[in-house]
Short mmCIF file of C-alpha atoms in Angstrom, two decimals:
data_model
loop_
_atom_site.label_atom_id
_atom_site.label_comp_id
_atom_site.label_asym_id
_atom_site.label_seq_id
_atom_site.Cartn_x
_atom_site.Cartn_y
_atom_site.Cartn_z
CA MET A 692 17.06 44.24 -79.99
CA ALA A 693 15.50 40.80 -79.12
CA SER A 694 18.01 39.27 -81.04
CA ASN A 695 20.20 41.08 -78.50
CA PHE A 696 18.35 38.75 -75.97
CA CYS A 697 20.99 35.45 -76.96
CA THR A 698 24.33 37.31 -76.81
CA ASN A 699 26.27 36.29 -74.38
CA ALA A 700 27.24 39.19 -71.78
CA GLU A 701 30.36 40.46 -70.69
CA GLU A 702 30.85 41.92 -67.34
CA SER A 703 32.95 44.76 -66.09
CA PRO A 704 33.19 44.14 -62.32
CA GLU A 705 35.89 46.56 -61.15
CA PRO A 706 34.38 49.15 -60.28
CA VAL A 707 33.22 52.44 -62.85
CA LYS A 708 31.48 55.63 -62.42
CA ALA A 709 28.93 56.32 -64.35
CA GLU A 710 28.33 59.83 -66.53
CA VAL A 711 25.73 61.57 -64.51
CA LYS A 712 22.91 64.15 -66.54
CA GLY A 713 21.13 65.73 -63.78
CA THR A 714 21.59 65.41 -60.11
CA ILE A 715 20.57 62.38 -58.24
CA PRO A 716 19.13 63.61 -55.11
CA SER A 717 21.32 63.93 -51.74
CA TRP A 718 19.37 60.82 -50.04
CA LEU A 719 19.57 58.56 -52.44
CA GLN A 720 22.89 56.34 -49.92
CA GLY A 721 22.83 52.94 -51.12
CA THR A 722 23.21 50.29 -53.94
CA LEU A 723 20.59 48.54 -56.23
CA LEU A 724 21.48 45.26 -57.56
CA ARG A 725 20.09 43.94 -60.16
CA ASN A 726 20.51 40.11 -61.62
CA GLY A 727 19.43 38.36 -64.73
CA PRO A 728 20.53 36.04 -67.22
CA GLY A 729 23.76 36.54 -69.41
CA ILE A 730 25.39 33.61 -70.45
CA PHE A 731 22.96 31.96 -73.43
CA SER A 732 25.67 29.60 -75.18
CA LEU A 733 29.41 27.98 -74.41
CA GLY A 734 31.18 26.10 -77.02
CA ASP A 735 28.15 24.88 -79.65
CA THR A 736 26.16 23.99 -77.18
CA SER A 737 22.99 27.06 -75.98
CA TYR A 738 20.14 27.75 -74.24
CA ASP A 739 16.74 26.85 -75.09
CA HIS A 740 15.27 29.30 -73.06
CA PHE A 741 15.68 33.22 -71.77
CA PHE A 742 15.22 32.18 -68.50
CA ASP A 743 17.84 29.22 -68.08
CA GLY A 744 20.20 31.11 -69.53
CA MET A 745 23.70 31.82 -66.32
CA ALA A 746 22.86 34.76 -63.99
CA ILE A 747 24.68 38.30 -64.05
CA MET A 748 24.41 40.36 -61.67
CA HIS A 749 24.65 44.30 -61.66
CA SER A 750 25.47 46.94 -59.18
CA PHE A 751 24.54 50.27 -59.13
CA ALA A 752 26.14 52.35 -55.56
CA PHE A 753 24.97 56.04 -55.28
CA LYS A 754 26.34 58.20 -53.35
CA ASP A 755 26.70 62.15 -52.98
CA GLY A 756 25.39 62.27 -55.67
CA GLU A 757 27.12 60.24 -58.17
CA VAL A 758 26.33 56.54 -59.55
CA THR A 759 29.26 53.94 -59.91
CA HIS A 760 28.66 51.00 -61.82
CA ARG A 761 29.96 47.19 -61.70
CA SER A 762 28.83 44.40 -63.23
CA ARG A 763 29.86 39.67 -61.90
CA PHE A 764 29.33 37.03 -63.34
CA LEU A 765 27.77 34.24 -60.78
CA ARG A 766 29.81 32.17 -60.10
CA SER A 767 27.67 29.02 -59.56
CA ASP A 768 28.68 25.67 -59.47
CA SER A 769 26.02 24.80 -62.70
CA TYR A 770 28.77 28.53 -64.54
CA LYS A 771 32.06 26.16 -62.86
CA ALA A 772 30.69 22.82 -64.38
CA ASN A 773 29.76 24.19 -67.61
CA MET A 774 32.96 27.16 -68.31
CA ALA A 775 35.21 23.76 -67.06
CA ALA A 776 33.65 21.73 -70.20
CA ASN A 777 33.25 24.73 -72.64
CA ARG A 778 29.64 23.35 -73.08
CA ILE A 779 26.21 23.07 -71.12
CA VAL A 780 26.35 20.29 -69.24
CA VAL A 781 23.91 21.53 -66.37
CA SER A 782 20.19 20.84 -66.78
CA GLU A 783 17.60 24.14 -66.57
CA MET A 784 14.36 24.47 -66.49
CA GLY A 785 14.06 24.55 -70.46
CA THR A 786 17.00 23.33 -71.19
CA MET A 787 17.80 19.87 -70.96
CA ALA A 788 21.33 19.10 -70.86
CA TYR A 789 22.95 16.07 -72.46
CA PRO A 790 26.71 14.59 -72.55
CA ASP A 791 29.16 15.44 -74.85
CA PRO A 792 28.46 12.09 -77.87
CA SER A 793 32.28 11.24 -76.99
CA LYS A 794 31.65 10.37 -73.26
CA ASN A 795 31.82 6.68 -72.14
CA PHE A 796 28.72 4.32 -71.27
CA VAL A 797 29.10 5.19 -67.81
CA PHE A 798 29.62 8.93 -67.27
CA LYS A 799 25.98 8.69 -69.97
CA ALA A 800 24.39 6.02 -66.81
CA ILE A 801 25.16 8.42 -64.59
CA THR A 802 23.72 11.84 -65.97
CA PHE A 803 21.17 9.84 -67.05
CA LEU A 804 20.51 9.11 -63.28
CA ASN A 805 21.41 12.03 -61.96
CA HIS A 806 18.08 13.08 -63.76
CA THR A 807 15.48 11.17 -62.24
CA VAL A 808 15.90 12.36 -58.84
CA PRO A 809 17.24 15.45 -60.92
CA ASP A 810 19.66 17.73 -58.43
CA PHE A 811 18.56 20.94 -59.58
CA THR A 812 20.63 23.53 -60.08
CA ASP A 813 22.29 26.74 -58.41
CA ASN A 814 22.52 29.46 -61.29
CA GLY A 815 20.42 31.71 -58.83
CA ALA A 816 19.49 34.10 -62.52
CA SER A 817 16.07 35.20 -60.77
CA ASN A 818 16.41 37.72 -57.88
CA PHE A 819 18.27 38.58 -54.76
CA ILE A 820 16.68 37.17 -51.60
CA LYS A 821 18.16 39.34 -48.15
CA TYR A 822 18.36 36.68 -45.21
CA GLY A 823 19.51 38.22 -42.15
CA ASN A 824 21.84 40.11 -42.71
CA ASP A 825 22.78 38.50 -45.72
CA ILE A 826 22.31 38.31 -49.72
CA TYR A 827 21.83 35.42 -51.32
CA ALA A 828 20.98 35.11 -55.81
CA THR A 829 18.25 32.87 -55.96
CA SER A 830 16.09 31.36 -59.07
CA GLU A 831 12.72 29.10 -56.94
CA THR A 832 15.02 26.30 -56.56
CA ASN A 833 16.06 24.93 -53.24
CA TYR A 834 19.81 26.57 -54.27
CA ILE A 835 20.48 30.00 -53.27
CA ARG A 836 24.15 31.15 -53.81
CA LYS A 837 24.98 33.96 -51.29
CA ILE A 838 26.82 36.64 -52.70
CA ASP A 839 29.34 40.42 -51.96
CA PRO A 840 27.17 43.45 -51.95
CA VAL A 841 29.80 45.46 -52.68
CA THR A 842 32.39 43.35 -55.17
CA LEU A 843 28.90 40.77 -55.98
CA GLU A 844 31.74 37.80 -55.88
CA THR A 845 29.75 34.77 -55.15
CA GLN A 846 29.92 33.27 -51.67
CA ASP A 847 28.79 30.08 -50.27
CA LYS A 848 25.87 28.15 -51.53
CA VAL A 849 22.57 26.95 -49.53
CA ASP A 850 20.38 24.93 -49.56
CA TYR A 851 17.66 25.04 -48.43
CA LEU A 852 16.98 21.11 -47.60
CA LYS A 853 18.99 21.14 -44.62
CA TYR A 854 16.83 23.08 -43.07
CA LEU A 855 13.68 22.34 -43.81
CA PRO A 856 12.32 19.63 -46.49
CA VAL A 857 10.91 22.52 -49.63
CA ASN A 858 12.63 21.10 -53.18
CA LEU A 859 11.30 24.85 -54.71
CA ALA A 860 11.09 28.20 -52.80
CA SER A 861 9.78 31.04 -53.95
CA SER A 862 11.58 34.54 -54.78
CA HIS A 863 10.01 36.91 -53.41
CA PRO A 864 10.19 36.64 -50.09
CA HIS A 865 8.24 39.61 -47.69
CA TYR A 866 9.78 41.47 -45.45
CA ASP A 867 8.74 42.41 -42.53
CA LYS A 868 9.82 46.36 -39.63
CA GLU A 869 11.86 44.15 -38.12
CA GLY A 870 13.35 42.46 -40.24
CA ASN A 871 12.65 39.21 -40.59
CA ALA A 872 12.02 37.32 -44.02
CA TYR A 873 8.82 35.54 -45.22
CA ASN A 874 9.18 33.09 -48.07
CA MET A 875 6.95 29.47 -49.47
CA GLY A 876 8.58 26.90 -50.29
CA THR A 877 7.41 23.31 -51.45
CA SER A 878 7.51 19.73 -50.41
CA VAL A 879 7.69 17.37 -52.53
CA ALA A 880 6.12 13.63 -50.99
CA GLU A 881 8.06 14.30 -47.85
CA LYS A 882 6.43 11.68 -46.17
CA GLY A 883 4.34 10.73 -48.53
CA LYS A 884 2.28 14.28 -48.81
CA THR A 885 3.12 17.08 -51.00
CA LYS A 886 1.90 19.70 -49.07
CA TYR A 887 3.38 24.06 -49.50
CA ILE A 888 4.78 25.52 -46.67
CA LEU A 889 5.30 29.25 -45.79
CA PHE A 890 8.43 29.74 -43.15
CA LYS A 891 9.94 32.07 -41.28
CA VAL A 892 13.96 33.29 -41.23
CA PRO A 893 13.95 35.46 -38.52
CA ALA A 894 16.53 38.84 -38.52
CA VAL A 895 19.92 38.66 -37.07
CA SER A 896 20.38 39.74 -33.27
CA GLY A 897 22.78 41.25 -32.12
CA THR A 898 24.05 38.90 -29.83
CA ASP A 899 25.00 37.37 -33.71
CA LYS A 900 26.04 40.02 -36.31
CA ASN A 901 29.04 38.84 -35.95
CA THR A 902 27.96 35.35 -36.83
CA THR A 903 28.99 33.25 -40.51
CA VAL A 904 26.57 30.82 -39.76
CA PRO A 905 23.51 31.26 -42.31
CA ALA A 906 20.77 32.47 -40.52
CA LEU A 907 18.90 30.26 -42.34
CA LYS A 908 19.39 28.00 -39.44
CA LYS A 909 16.74 29.92 -37.07
CA VAL A 910 14.76 28.87 -40.43
CA GLU A 911 10.66 28.48 -37.92
CA VAL A 912 7.90 27.09 -40.16
CA VAL A 913 4.54 29.39 -40.00
CA CYS A 914 2.43 27.41 -41.63
CA ASN A 915 1.71 23.65 -43.94
CA VAL A 916 -0.29 23.86 -47.18
CA PRO A 917 -1.91 20.66 -48.05
CA CYS A 918 -1.70 20.45 -51.83
CA ARG A 919 -4.38 19.00 -53.81
CA SER A 920 -2.83 16.53 -56.01
CA LEU A 921 -0.09 14.76 -54.43
CA LEU A 922 2.57 15.21 -57.13
CA GLN A 923 1.12 18.15 -59.35
CA PRO A 924 1.97 20.29 -56.52
CA SER A 925 0.90 24.43 -57.97
CA TYR A 926 3.85 26.36 -58.98
CA TYR A 927 3.66 30.04 -58.11
CA HIS A 928 6.32 32.42 -58.26
CA SER A 929 4.56 34.86 -55.25
CA PHE A 930 2.46 34.89 -52.74
CA GLY A 931 0.85 38.57 -50.66
CA MET A 932 0.92 39.44 -46.86
CA THR A 933 -1.10 41.60 -44.70
CA GLU A 934 -0.65 42.53 -40.96
CA ASN A 935 -2.40 39.10 -39.97
CA TYR A 936 -2.92 37.14 -42.94
CA PHE A 937 -1.26 35.02 -45.26
CA ILE A 938 -2.23 34.78 -48.86
CA PHE A 939 -1.11 31.83 -51.03
CA ILE A 940 -2.93 31.42 -54.64
CA GLU A 941 -3.54 27.76 -55.92
CA GLN A 942 -3.59 28.47 -59.49
CA PRO A 943 -4.21 25.14 -62.05
CA LEU A 944 -1.12 25.34 -63.20
CA LYS A 945 0.60 22.43 -62.11
CA LEU A 946 4.15 20.68 -61.89
CA ASP A 947 3.67 17.06 -62.95
CA ILE A 948 6.21 15.13 -60.49
CA LEU A 949 6.15 11.60 -62.69
CA LYS A 950 6.82 13.44 -65.44
CA MET A 951 9.63 15.23 -64.98
CA ALA A 952 10.99 12.08 -63.13
CA THR A 953 11.42 10.88 -67.39
CA ALA A 954 11.52 14.38 -69.47
CA TYR A 955 15.38 13.36 -69.37
CA MET A 956 14.65 9.60 -71.21
CA ARG A 957 11.74 11.12 -72.89
CA GLY A 958 14.16 13.63 -74.48
CA VAL A 959 11.93 17.49 -73.56
CA ASN A 960 12.56 19.57 -71.13
CA TRP A 961 11.44 20.11 -67.33
CA ALA A 962 9.34 23.35 -68.26
CA SER A 963 7.50 20.88 -70.75
CA CYS A 964 5.83 18.92 -67.34
CA LEU A 965 4.53 22.66 -66.36
CA LYS A 966 0.30 21.65 -66.65
CA PHE A 967 -2.24 23.77 -67.65
CA CYS A 968 -5.45 22.78 -66.54
CA PRO A 969 -7.81 25.70 -67.58
CA GLU A 970 -10.76 23.52 -65.64
CA GLU A 971 -10.10 23.68 -63.18
CA ASN A 972 -10.82 26.77 -60.32
CA THR A 973 -8.26 28.65 -58.14
CA LEU A 974 -8.02 28.07 -54.29
CA ILE A 975 -7.02 31.29 -52.98
CA HIS A 976 -5.75 30.49 -48.87
CA LEU A 977 -6.51 32.51 -47.10
CA ILE A 978 -4.25 31.92 -44.08
CA ASP A 979 -4.11 33.57 -40.11
CA ARG A 980 0.13 34.60 -39.34
CA LYS A 981 -0.66 34.01 -35.22
CA THR A 982 -2.07 30.67 -35.20
CA GLY A 983 -0.81 29.61 -37.92
CA LYS A 984 -4.24 27.85 -39.18
CA GLU A 985 -6.22 28.78 -42.68
CA VAL A 986 -9.08 30.23 -41.87
CA GLU A 987 -12.31 28.24 -41.76
CA THR A 988 -13.76 30.02 -45.59
CA LYS A 989 -13.07 28.67 -48.61
CA TYR A 990 -12.44 31.33 -51.62
CA TYR A 991 -12.47 30.15 -55.02
CA THR A 992 -11.84 31.60 -58.68
CA GLY A 993 -11.52 30.79 -62.35
CA SER A 994 -8.86 29.38 -63.82
CA MET A 995 -5.88 32.28 -64.25
CA VAL A 996 -2.14 31.89 -63.77
CA VAL A 997 -0.15 34.10 -61.93
CA TYR A 998 3.16 34.74 -61.29
CA HIS A 999 3.36 38.59 -59.44
CA HIS A 1000 1.18 39.35 -56.38
CA VAL A 1001 1.07 43.56 -56.06
CA ASN A 1002 -0.37 44.37 -52.72
CA ALA A 1003 -2.17 43.61 -50.41
CA PHE A 1004 -4.41 44.85 -47.10
CA GLU A 1005 -6.91 44.45 -44.87
CA GLU A 1006 -9.82 47.42 -44.37
CA ASP A 1007 -13.52 46.84 -42.88
CA GLY A 1008 -13.72 42.96 -41.98
CA HIS A 1009 -12.00 41.93 -46.05
CA VAL A 1010 -8.67 41.72 -46.88
CA VAL A 1011 -8.25 42.51 -50.45
CA PHE A 1012 -5.45 41.17 -52.75
CA ASP A 1013 -3.90 42.69 -55.59
CA VAL A 1014 -2.39 40.23 -58.86
CA ILE A 1015 -1.58 39.65 -62.56
CA ALA A 1016 -3.11 37.69 -63.91
CA TYR A 1017 -2.80 35.81 -67.47
CA ASN A 1018 -6.39 33.49 -69.14
CA ASP A 1019 -2.99 30.81 -69.59
CA ASN A 1020 1.09 30.42 -69.36
CA SER A 1021 1.93 30.83 -72.53
CA LEU A 1022 3.88 34.23 -71.28
CA TYR A 1023 6.87 31.22 -70.86
CA ASP A 1024 6.59 29.75 -74.40
CA MET A 1025 6.27 32.62 -75.56
CA PHE A 1026 10.86 33.81 -74.49
CA TYR A 1027 11.69 30.18 -76.11
CA LEU A 1028 15.52 32.17 -77.72
CA SER A 1029 14.32 30.31 -81.28
CA LYS A 1030 11.37 32.33 -81.11
CA LEU A 1031 12.97 35.99 -80.18
CA LYS A 1032 15.73 35.11 -82.47
CA GLU A 1033 12.23 35.02 -85.25
CA ASN A 1034 10.27 37.66 -83.68
CA LEU A 1035 12.49 40.16 -83.66
CA GLU A 1036 9.72 42.69 -83.63
CA PHE A 1037 8.61 40.61 -80.38
CA GLN A 1038 4.81 40.30 -81.82
CA ASP A 1039 2.72 36.72 -81.67
CA ASP A 1040 -0.94 36.46 -82.18
CA SER A 1041 -0.74 34.14 -78.98
CA TYR A 1042 -0.04 36.95 -76.08
CA SER A 1043 -2.22 36.52 -73.68
CA LYS A 1044 -2.24 40.65 -72.15
CA PRO A 1045 -2.01 40.48 -68.28
CA LYS A 1046 -4.71 41.92 -65.87
CA TYR A 1047 -4.27 43.92 -62.89
CA ARG A 1048 -6.99 42.31 -60.85
CA ARG A 1049 -8.08 43.60 -57.12
CA PHE A 1050 -9.92 40.67 -55.10
CA VAL A 1051 -11.92 40.53 -51.89
CA LEU A 1052 -12.04 38.01 -49.36
CA PRO A 1053 -14.40 38.96 -46.65
CA ILE A 1054 -13.42 37.64 -42.90
CA ARG A 1055 -16.75 37.60 -41.03
CA SER A 1056 -18.43 34.25 -41.40
CA ASP A 1057 -21.57 33.29 -43.69
CA LYS A 1058 -22.91 31.53 -41.68
CA GLY A 1059 -26.79 32.11 -41.79
CA ILE A 1060 -26.12 34.51 -44.64
CA ALA A 1061 -27.69 33.10 -48.47
CA VAL A 1062 -26.78 31.38 -51.43
CA GLY A 1063 -26.13 33.92 -54.16
CA GLU A 1064 -25.63 36.31 -51.63
CA ASP A 1065 -22.30 39.23 -51.95
CA LEU A 1066 -20.89 39.05 -48.81
CA VAL A 1067 -18.19 41.42 -50.55
CA LYS A 1068 -19.12 44.97 -48.18
CA LEU A 1069 -16.64 47.75 -49.91
CA LYS A 1070 -18.03 50.49 -51.80
CA CYS A 1071 -14.35 51.45 -53.37
CA THR A 1072 -14.46 47.93 -55.48
CA THR A 1073 -16.72 46.29 -57.74
CA ALA A 1074 -15.34 43.44 -56.22
CA SER A 1075 -17.88 39.97 -55.19
CA ALA A 1076 -17.53 37.23 -52.91
CA VAL A 1077 -20.60 35.16 -53.97
CA LYS A 1078 -21.70 32.35 -51.26
CA GLU A 1079 -21.82 29.52 -53.64
CA LYS A 1080 -22.50 26.63 -50.46
CA GLU A 1081 -22.21 26.69 -46.56
CA GLY A 1082 -17.98 27.78 -46.16
CA LYS A 1083 -17.64 28.63 -49.92
CA LEU A 1084 -16.99 31.41 -52.28
CA MET A 1085 -16.73 32.15 -55.38
CA CYS A 1086 -14.69 35.22 -55.81
CA GLN A 1087 -14.48 37.40 -58.67
CA ALA A 1088 -12.26 40.53 -59.56
CA GLU A 1089 -12.68 44.15 -60.86
CA VAL A 1090 -10.08 44.93 -63.31
CA LEU A 1091 -8.57 48.13 -62.43
CA CYS A 1092 -5.55 47.79 -65.78
CA GLU A 1093 -4.89 45.73 -68.71
CA GLY A 1094 -1.00 44.80 -70.15
CA PHE A 1095 1.79 45.75 -66.26
CA GLU A 1096 3.41 44.01 -65.21
CA LEU A 1097 6.55 43.13 -62.82
CA PRO A 1098 4.57 46.02 -60.21
CA ARG A 1099 6.15 47.47 -57.00
CA LEU A 1100 5.50 49.64 -55.18
CA ASN A 1101 6.53 51.92 -51.87
CA TYR A 1102 7.61 49.09 -49.68
CA GLY A 1103 6.52 51.48 -46.55
CA PHE A 1104 2.91 49.80 -47.55
CA ASN A 1105 3.27 46.10 -48.22
CA GLY A 1106 1.08 45.17 -47.02
CA LYS A 1107 -0.96 48.36 -45.97
CA LYS A 1108 -3.77 50.17 -48.35
CA HIS A 1109 -1.62 52.01 -51.22
CA ARG A 1110 -2.67 53.50 -53.50
CA PHE A 1111 0.15 53.99 -56.31
CA VAL A 1112 1.94 51.04 -58.48
CA TYR A 1113 5.23 51.30 -60.44
CA GLY A 1114 5.60 48.48 -62.68
CA ASN A 1115 5.83 48.13 -66.50
CA PHE A 1116 3.80 47.97 -69.01
CA VAL A 1117 2.99 45.46 -71.57
CA GLU A 1118 -0.14 46.24 -73.68
CA GLU A 1119 1.20 45.19 -77.44
CA SER A 1120 4.05 42.42 -76.46
CA ALA A 1121 5.25 40.83 -73.09
CA LEU A 1122 8.65 42.70 -73.76
CA SER A 1123 8.23 46.42 -72.26
CA LYS A 1124 9.03 49.41 -74.26
CA GLU A 1125 7.37 51.12 -70.99
CA VAL A 1126 7.27 52.29 -67.63
CA GLY A 1127 4.95 53.10 -65.74
CA LYS A 1128 2.46 54.12 -62.49
CA LEU A 1129 -0.60 53.72 -61.14
CA ASP A 1130 -3.12 55.34 -59.86
CA THR A 1131 -5.47 52.74 -58.15
CA GLU A 1132 -8.16 55.55 -57.34
CA THR A 1133 -8.27 56.44 -60.24
CA LYS A 1134 -6.55 54.30 -62.93
CA GLU A 1135 -4.91 57.34 -64.51
CA LYS A 1136 -1.32 56.25 -66.04
CA LEU A 1137 2.22 58.22 -66.34
CA LYS A 1138 3.67 57.06 -68.71
CA TRP A 1139 8.35 57.01 -69.98
CA SER A 1140 9.39 55.54 -73.11
CA GLU A 1141 12.54 56.66 -75.06
CA ASP A 1142 12.95 55.49 -78.91
CA ASN A 1143 14.81 52.64 -79.15
CA CYS A 1144 15.13 51.56 -75.06
CA TRP A 1145 13.47 48.80 -72.89
CA PRO A 1146 13.31 50.59 -69.25
CA SER A 1147 13.84 46.90 -66.54
CA GLU A 1148 11.50 46.74 -63.90
CA PRO A 1149 11.17 50.14 -61.62
CA VAL A 1150 12.06 50.08 -57.98
CA PHE A 1151 10.67 52.87 -56.21
CA ILE A 1152 12.65 54.63 -53.25
CA SER A 1153 10.74 56.11 -50.66
CA ARG A 1154 12.68 59.34 -49.36
CA PRO A 1155 14.00 59.25 -46.09
CA ASN A 1156 10.79 60.45 -43.45
CA GLY A 1157 8.69 61.56 -47.31
CA GLU A 1158 5.73 63.20 -46.84
CA SER A 1159 3.75 61.11 -49.41
CA GLU A 1160 2.77 57.35 -50.36
CA ASP A 1161 5.19 58.68 -53.66
CA ASP A 1162 7.21 60.80 -52.02
CA GLY A 1163 10.78 59.28 -53.67
CA VAL A 1164 12.84 58.34 -56.92
CA VAL A 1165 11.99 54.77 -58.80
CA LEU A 1166 15.03 53.63 -59.98
CA ILE A 1167 15.22 51.83 -63.92
CA SER A 1168 18.45 50.38 -65.64
CA VAL A 1169 17.67 50.82 -69.42
CA ILE A 1170 19.68 49.17 -72.40
CA ASN A 1171 19.54 51.68 -74.99
CA SER A 1172 20.11 50.75 -78.22
CA ASN A 1173 20.47 53.81 -79.98
CA PRO A 1174 23.58 53.56 -81.89
CA GLY A 1175 26.77 55.81 -80.57
CA GLN A 1176 24.69 55.72 -77.21
CA SER A 1177 25.99 54.42 -74.03
CA SER A 1178 22.89 51.97 -71.65
CA TYR A 1179 22.10 54.29 -68.36
CA ILE A 1180 20.46 53.69 -65.09
CA LEU A 1181 17.40 56.22 -64.89
CA LEU A 1182 15.70 58.11 -61.89
CA LEU A 1183 11.93 59.57 -62.29
CA ASP A 1184 10.57 61.84 -60.13
CA GLY A 1185 7.83 58.85 -57.93
CA ARG A 1186 4.85 62.23 -57.59
CA THR A 1187 5.12 63.33 -61.45
CA PHE A 1188 7.31 60.10 -62.99
CA LYS A 1189 9.49 63.02 -64.83
CA GLU A 1190 12.95 62.86 -65.06
CA VAL A 1191 15.00 63.88 -62.67
CA ALA A 1192 19.00 62.02 -63.72
CA ARG A 1193 20.22 59.97 -65.79
CA ALA A 1194 23.89 58.17 -64.97
CA TYR A 1195 25.27 56.36 -68.30
CA VAL A 1196 27.58 52.89 -67.50
CA SER A 1197 30.62 53.20 -70.27
CA THR A 1198 29.77 48.84 -70.21
CA GLY A 1199 25.99 46.39 -71.45
CA LEU A 1200 23.41 46.47 -69.85
CA HIS A 1201 21.14 43.42 -70.47
CA LYS A 1202 17.75 42.88 -70.09
CA ASP A 1203 17.45 41.28 -65.82
CA MET A 1204 14.17 40.01 -64.23
CA HIS A 1205 14.22 41.60 -61.08
CA GLY A 1206 16.19 43.52 -58.31
CA LEU A 1207 16.57 44.91 -54.53
CA PHE A 1208 17.57 48.03 -53.18
CA ILE A 1209 20.40 47.87 -50.15
CA PRO A 1210 19.92 51.35 -48.25
CA GLN A 1211 23.51 52.71 -47.04
#
């Protein structure tokens, strides 16, 4: 299976009806979009890292019990430049592109200058974002690409920097009931300061519904969080949000900006400029959504690396937030294609199994509380927040589960107290062969797997007017490597985790990253 990671995908842009086995609920109407890398070699050049591959998008349209599938490469500027040259000419995070040796000195000098102050890729192969009425393919750079969610055709290229000063941006925004989107980005050395910017992209109003102006044009800055190091901002992939607060983890996994500026000259990729500092604590920023200010209390925990927040909610004067946390940053290195080719079983002794951790932040003031006292008063958790000195709490998490990643939940419970989480079990390796449902109260796990099949991140879709949090279906794209068998989209019952239906597609599916469901 791992060797297939390195094989170029083929797109199927025309809609093809899938072969359904079982019965798809009549209420399931909409499109599941999935995004991930699909092209890994071009001409005599190859990407070094799996995450760098040129994006391929898949759509699964559900209507009246039927499923229609199509796929298309993202026609980014990076894709067009690479294809025109028949070689990789645009650098990605884990792959530095160098000029064809036959090119002249002037061309090579221009390439060097472009990498000193890098103009990042628009190869949005990580996720999809909805701003206003528009859908964008995104990675984590300042560029996103608008796409047609029906045909998957690539449309406008949008630069965050035209609307607010962020050089990098998360690919996991949050949405409220009104349709407003919230995201955050990193502003590097802007006016001599490096900061994290939380911003809001308002929902499209009635008067703007027919406009072609990007929703980002009305972006609002909610909060600026100073970076604790001018030229070494923390890397982050997601953040948390409750009804009244944002949660941002400033972890000791840092991007060294000066090293990035000289990476091309030194013959190394930009990913090598990520530095994990295990001796440093992790800062937890709790930001009041109404005031845009951080709360007075400073929260800390030990060193860790977090890619995915699960959820966050408020309970009895506390903010509770769940994350998937690693002890180090070895996960990224496991996806270098050279390692995948050598390690067909994807077993690695250096694998750091992630832990599902629950942190609790007491909101009340610690004045009058003795040093050494635990301010967490919730009886439903063993998480603690111990006063170290005035205004500073050291937080320890409760571990709810180990070997669990790519968490998704009923998004109607985003920012509210949840019970169930769906995700991939990665107990043996980072390549998941099982998806599951975790009950955070009882710790019970329900699992699904099938021989020689590799499931994607599960996406929960709530039944309209559902009776419970888990009343709905879970959508999973499954790569099937059994000889003579097709890959398929799988539907599991959100409550029982038993199969409801599957729809076989006649074209190949690929190991992807994240997805977005668009209701009809």
